[in-house]
GROMACS .gro file of C-alpha atoms in nm:
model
  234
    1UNK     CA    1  15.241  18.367   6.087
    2UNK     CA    2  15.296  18.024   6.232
    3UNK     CA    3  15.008  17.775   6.065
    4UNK     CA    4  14.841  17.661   6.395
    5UNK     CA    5  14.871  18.084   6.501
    6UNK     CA    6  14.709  18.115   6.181
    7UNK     CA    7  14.425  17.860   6.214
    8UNK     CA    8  14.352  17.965   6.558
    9UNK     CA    9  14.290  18.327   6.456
   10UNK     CA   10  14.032  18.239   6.141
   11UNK     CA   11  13.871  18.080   6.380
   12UNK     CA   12  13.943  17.743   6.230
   13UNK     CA   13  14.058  17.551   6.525
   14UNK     CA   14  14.252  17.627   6.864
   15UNK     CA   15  14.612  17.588   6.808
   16UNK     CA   16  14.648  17.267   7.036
   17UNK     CA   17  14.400  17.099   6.754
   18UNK     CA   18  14.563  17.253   6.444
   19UNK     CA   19  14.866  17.048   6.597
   20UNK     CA   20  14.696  16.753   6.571
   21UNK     CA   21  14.581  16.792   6.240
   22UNK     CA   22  14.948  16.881   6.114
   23UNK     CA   23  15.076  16.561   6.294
   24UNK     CA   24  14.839  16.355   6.130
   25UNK     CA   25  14.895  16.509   5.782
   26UNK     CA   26  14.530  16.619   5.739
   27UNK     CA   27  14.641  16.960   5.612
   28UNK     CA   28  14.777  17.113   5.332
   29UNK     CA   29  14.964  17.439   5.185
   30UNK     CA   30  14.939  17.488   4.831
   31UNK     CA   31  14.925  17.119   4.772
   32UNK     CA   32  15.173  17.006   4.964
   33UNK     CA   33  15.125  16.849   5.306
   34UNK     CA   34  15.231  17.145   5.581
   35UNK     CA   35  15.467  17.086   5.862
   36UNK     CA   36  15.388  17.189   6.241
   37UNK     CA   37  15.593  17.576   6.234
   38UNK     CA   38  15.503  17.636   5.857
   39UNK     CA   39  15.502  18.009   5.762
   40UNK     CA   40  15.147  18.107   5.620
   41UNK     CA   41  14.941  18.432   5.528
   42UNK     CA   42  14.602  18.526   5.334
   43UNK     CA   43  14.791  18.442   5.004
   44UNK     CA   44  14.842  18.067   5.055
   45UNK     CA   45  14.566  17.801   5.003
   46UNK     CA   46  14.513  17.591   5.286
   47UNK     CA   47  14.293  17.298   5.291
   48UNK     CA   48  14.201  17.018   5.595
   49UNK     CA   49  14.088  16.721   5.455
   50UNK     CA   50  14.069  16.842   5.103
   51UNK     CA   51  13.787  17.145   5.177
   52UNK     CA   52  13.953  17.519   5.142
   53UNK     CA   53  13.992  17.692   5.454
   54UNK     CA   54  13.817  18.089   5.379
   55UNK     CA   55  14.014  18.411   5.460
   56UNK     CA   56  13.698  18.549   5.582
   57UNK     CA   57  13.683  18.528   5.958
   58UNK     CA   58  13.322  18.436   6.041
   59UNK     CA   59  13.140  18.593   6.316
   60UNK     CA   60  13.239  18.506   6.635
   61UNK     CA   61  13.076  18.162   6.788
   62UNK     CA   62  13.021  18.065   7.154
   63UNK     CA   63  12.800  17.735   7.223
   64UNK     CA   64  12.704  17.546   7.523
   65UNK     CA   65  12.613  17.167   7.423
   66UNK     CA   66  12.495  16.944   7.677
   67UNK     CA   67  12.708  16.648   7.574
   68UNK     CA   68  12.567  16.304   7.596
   69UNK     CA   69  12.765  15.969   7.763
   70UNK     CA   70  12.895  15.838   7.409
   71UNK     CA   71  13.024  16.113   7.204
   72UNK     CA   72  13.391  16.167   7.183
   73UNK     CA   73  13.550  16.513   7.176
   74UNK     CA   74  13.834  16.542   6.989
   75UNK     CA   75  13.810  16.605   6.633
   76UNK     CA   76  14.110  16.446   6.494
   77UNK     CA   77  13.981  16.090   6.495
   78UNK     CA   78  13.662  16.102   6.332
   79UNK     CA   79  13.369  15.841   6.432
   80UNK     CA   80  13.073  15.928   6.243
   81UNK     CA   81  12.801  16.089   6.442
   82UNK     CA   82  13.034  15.982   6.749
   83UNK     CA   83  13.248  16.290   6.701
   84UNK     CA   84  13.119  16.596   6.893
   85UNK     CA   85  13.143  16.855   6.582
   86UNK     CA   86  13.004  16.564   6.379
   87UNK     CA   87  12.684  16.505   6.664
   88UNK     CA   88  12.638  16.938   6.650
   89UNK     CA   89  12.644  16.949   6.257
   90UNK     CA   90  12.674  17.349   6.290
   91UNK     CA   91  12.709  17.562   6.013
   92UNK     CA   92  12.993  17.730   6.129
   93UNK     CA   93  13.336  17.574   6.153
   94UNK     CA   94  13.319  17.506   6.556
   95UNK     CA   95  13.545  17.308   6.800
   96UNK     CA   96  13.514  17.250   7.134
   97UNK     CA   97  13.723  17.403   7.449
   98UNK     CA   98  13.872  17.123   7.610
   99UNK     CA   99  13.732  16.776   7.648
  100UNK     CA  100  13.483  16.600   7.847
  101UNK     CA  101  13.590  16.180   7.853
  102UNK     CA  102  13.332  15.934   7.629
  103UNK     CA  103  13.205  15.826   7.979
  104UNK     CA  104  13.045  16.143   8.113
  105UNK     CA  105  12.811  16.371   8.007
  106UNK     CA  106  12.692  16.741   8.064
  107UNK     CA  107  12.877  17.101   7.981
  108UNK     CA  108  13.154  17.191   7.697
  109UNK     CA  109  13.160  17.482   7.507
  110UNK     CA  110  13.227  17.544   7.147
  111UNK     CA  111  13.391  17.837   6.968
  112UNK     CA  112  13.538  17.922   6.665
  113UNK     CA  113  13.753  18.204   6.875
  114UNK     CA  114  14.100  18.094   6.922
  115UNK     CA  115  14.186  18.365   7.185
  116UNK     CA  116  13.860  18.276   7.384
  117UNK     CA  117  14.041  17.922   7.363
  118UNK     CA  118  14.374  17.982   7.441
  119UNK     CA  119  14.263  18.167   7.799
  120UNK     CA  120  13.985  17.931   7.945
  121UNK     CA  121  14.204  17.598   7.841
  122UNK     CA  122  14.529  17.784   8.057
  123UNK     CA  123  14.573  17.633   8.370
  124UNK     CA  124  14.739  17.856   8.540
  125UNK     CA  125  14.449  18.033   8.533
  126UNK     CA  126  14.265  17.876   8.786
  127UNK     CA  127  13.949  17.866   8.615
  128UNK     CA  128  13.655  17.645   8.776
  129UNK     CA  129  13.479  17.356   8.640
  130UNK     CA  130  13.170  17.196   8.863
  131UNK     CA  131  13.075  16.851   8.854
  132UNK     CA  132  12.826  16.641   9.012
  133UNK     CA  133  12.939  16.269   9.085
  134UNK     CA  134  12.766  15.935   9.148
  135UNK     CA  135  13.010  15.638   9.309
  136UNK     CA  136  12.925  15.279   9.367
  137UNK     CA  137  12.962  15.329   9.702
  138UNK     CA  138  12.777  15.548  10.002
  139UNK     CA  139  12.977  15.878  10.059
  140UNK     CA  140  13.151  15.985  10.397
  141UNK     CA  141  13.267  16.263  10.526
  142UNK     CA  142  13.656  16.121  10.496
  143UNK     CA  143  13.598  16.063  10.138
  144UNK     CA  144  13.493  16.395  10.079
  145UNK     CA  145  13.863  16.550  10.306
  146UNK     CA  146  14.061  16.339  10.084
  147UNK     CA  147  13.883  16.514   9.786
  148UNK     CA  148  13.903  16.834   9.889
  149UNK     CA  149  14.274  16.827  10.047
  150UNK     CA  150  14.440  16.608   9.725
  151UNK     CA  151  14.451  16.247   9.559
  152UNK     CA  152  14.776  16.108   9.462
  153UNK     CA  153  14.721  16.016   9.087
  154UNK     CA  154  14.950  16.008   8.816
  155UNK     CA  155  15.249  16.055   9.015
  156UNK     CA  156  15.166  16.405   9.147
  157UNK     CA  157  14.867  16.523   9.417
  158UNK     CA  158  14.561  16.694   9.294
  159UNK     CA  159  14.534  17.018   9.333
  160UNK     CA  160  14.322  17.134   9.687
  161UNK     CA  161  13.946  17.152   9.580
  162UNK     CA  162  13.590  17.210   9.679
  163UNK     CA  163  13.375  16.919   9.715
  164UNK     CA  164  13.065  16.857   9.933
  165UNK     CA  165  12.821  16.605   9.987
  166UNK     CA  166  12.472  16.592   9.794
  167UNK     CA  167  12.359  16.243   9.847
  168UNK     CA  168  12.432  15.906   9.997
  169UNK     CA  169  12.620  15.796   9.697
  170UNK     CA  170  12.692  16.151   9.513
  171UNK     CA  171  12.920  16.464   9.552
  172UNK     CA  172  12.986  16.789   9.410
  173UNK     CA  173  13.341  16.869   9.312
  174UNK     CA  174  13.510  17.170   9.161
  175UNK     CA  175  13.811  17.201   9.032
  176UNK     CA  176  14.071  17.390   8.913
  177UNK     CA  177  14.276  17.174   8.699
  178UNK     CA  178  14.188  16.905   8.393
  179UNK     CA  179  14.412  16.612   8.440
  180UNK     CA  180  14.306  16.309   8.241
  181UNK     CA  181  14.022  16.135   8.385
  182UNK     CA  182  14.088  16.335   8.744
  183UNK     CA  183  13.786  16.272   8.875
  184UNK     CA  184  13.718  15.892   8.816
  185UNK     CA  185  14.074  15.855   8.882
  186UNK     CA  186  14.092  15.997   9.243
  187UNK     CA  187  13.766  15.809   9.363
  188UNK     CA  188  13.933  15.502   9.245
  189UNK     CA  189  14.283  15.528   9.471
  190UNK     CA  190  13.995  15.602   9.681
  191UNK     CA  191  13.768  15.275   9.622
  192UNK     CA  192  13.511  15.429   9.468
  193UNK     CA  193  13.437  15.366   9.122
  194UNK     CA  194  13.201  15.633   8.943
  195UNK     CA  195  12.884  15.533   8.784
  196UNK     CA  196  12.795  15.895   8.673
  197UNK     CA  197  12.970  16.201   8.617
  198UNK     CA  198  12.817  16.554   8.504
  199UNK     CA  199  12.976  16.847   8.473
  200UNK     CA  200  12.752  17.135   8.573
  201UNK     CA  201  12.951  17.466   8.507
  202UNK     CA  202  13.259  17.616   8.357
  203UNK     CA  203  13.354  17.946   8.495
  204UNK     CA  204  13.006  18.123   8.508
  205UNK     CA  205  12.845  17.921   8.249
  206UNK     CA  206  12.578  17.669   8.371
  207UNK     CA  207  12.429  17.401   8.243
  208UNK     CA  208  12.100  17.484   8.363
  209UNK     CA  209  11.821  17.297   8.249
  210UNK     CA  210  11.979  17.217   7.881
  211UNK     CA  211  11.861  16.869   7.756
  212UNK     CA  212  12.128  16.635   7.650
  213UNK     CA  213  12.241  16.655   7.301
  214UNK     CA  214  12.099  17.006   7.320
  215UNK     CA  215  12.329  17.323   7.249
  216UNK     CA  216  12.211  17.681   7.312
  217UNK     CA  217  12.390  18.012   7.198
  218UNK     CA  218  12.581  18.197   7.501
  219UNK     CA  219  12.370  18.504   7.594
  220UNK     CA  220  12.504  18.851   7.629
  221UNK     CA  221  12.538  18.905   8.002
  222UNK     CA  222  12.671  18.534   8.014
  223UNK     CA  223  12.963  18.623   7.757
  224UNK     CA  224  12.981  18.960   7.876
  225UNK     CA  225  13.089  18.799   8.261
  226UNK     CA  226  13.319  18.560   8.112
  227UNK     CA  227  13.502  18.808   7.961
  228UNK     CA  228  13.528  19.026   8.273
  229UNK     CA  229  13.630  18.735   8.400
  230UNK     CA  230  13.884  18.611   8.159
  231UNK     CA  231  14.067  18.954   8.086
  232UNK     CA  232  14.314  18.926   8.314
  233UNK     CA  233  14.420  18.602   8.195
  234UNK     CA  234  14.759  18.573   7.962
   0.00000   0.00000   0.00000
């Protein structure tokens, strides 16, 4: 089985981050420093940073955290406490499903279930993400059209959207697609620059009332609806 395959499915990390950790050498196979596409199985010792990866899968992890403006999400560069799997110390190998930017704050899961990964990080999927938004500037209604109908950013126009307004200077968006930075990015070809950004749900999962820097455990009819909701996905 293909190494980042393999990581994913020991619940390790998603394949996208086992990538990562190949490019930046911070893996190894019997010693030696594996290569992205390496053949593995149960009978190889593999190691990230030095610590032996078990061939025991753990039981299967799904977080909500309540991330705080500061703390960074991936998990290839580490910055002390900075680092989101750092800031959760859990005693489970986790990792987080996608990224929220240093800048904002609120929702992101955390699994050690590579398939769970794989089909909430696909785009084609459609999946929703909610957001609420604070700008610089007092909201209009022609703000809000551009939102909804699509922002030219990064050479290509967002994807159509739902967005409505909540307060003089604050909108709810949700999307359907993660490019980088999307939302500050579209209020500022806008003229808006944001001052806060929260993201309030993924799929069904809601941040509730969950206290920054908080994480709770996903609860049975919450995981049960994702996955009704995620089975159709490739």
């Amino acid at each position: 089985m293909r190494i980042n395959k393999y990581l994913s499915a020991k619940g390790v990390c998603s394949r996208r981050e086992a990538d990562r950790l190949l490019e930046a050498g911070r893996i190894t196979v019997d010693g030696a420093v594996a290569e992205c596409g390496q053949q593995v199985d149960d009978n190889n010792i593999i190691c990230i940073d030095g610590s032996k990866i078990s061939n025991d899968k753990p039981e299967d992890i799904l977080i909500a955290f309540n991330k705080p403006v500061g703390i960074v999400c991936t998990t290839t560069n580490k910055q002390g406490n900075n680092n989101i799997v750092d800031y959760i110390n859990y005693p489970i190998r986790i990792y987080p499903i996608g990224r929220l930017d240093k800048d904002s704050q609120g929702l992101i899961l955390l699994t050690n279930e590579g398939d769970l990964v794989n089909k909430i990080m696909r785009s084609r999927n459609q999946h929703e993400k909610e957001y609420i938004v604070k700008v610089d500037k007092v909201v209009n209604q022609q703000f809000i059209d551009h939102m909804k109908n699509g922002v030219e950013i990064l050479g290509a126009v967002t994807k159509p959207c739902k967005a409505y307004q909540t307060g003089p200077k604050e909108f709810d968006i949700i999307l359907t697609q993660g490019l980088n930075r999307q939302i500050r990015r579209m209020c500022e070809k806008l003229g808006y620059n944001v001052t806060s950004l929260t993201r309030i749900r993924i799929i069904n999962i809601k941040l509730g009332d969950l206290q920054p820097g908080k994480i709770r455990k996903i609860n049975e009819k919450e995981l049960e609806d994702l996955k009704k909701m995620l089975e159709h996905s490739e």
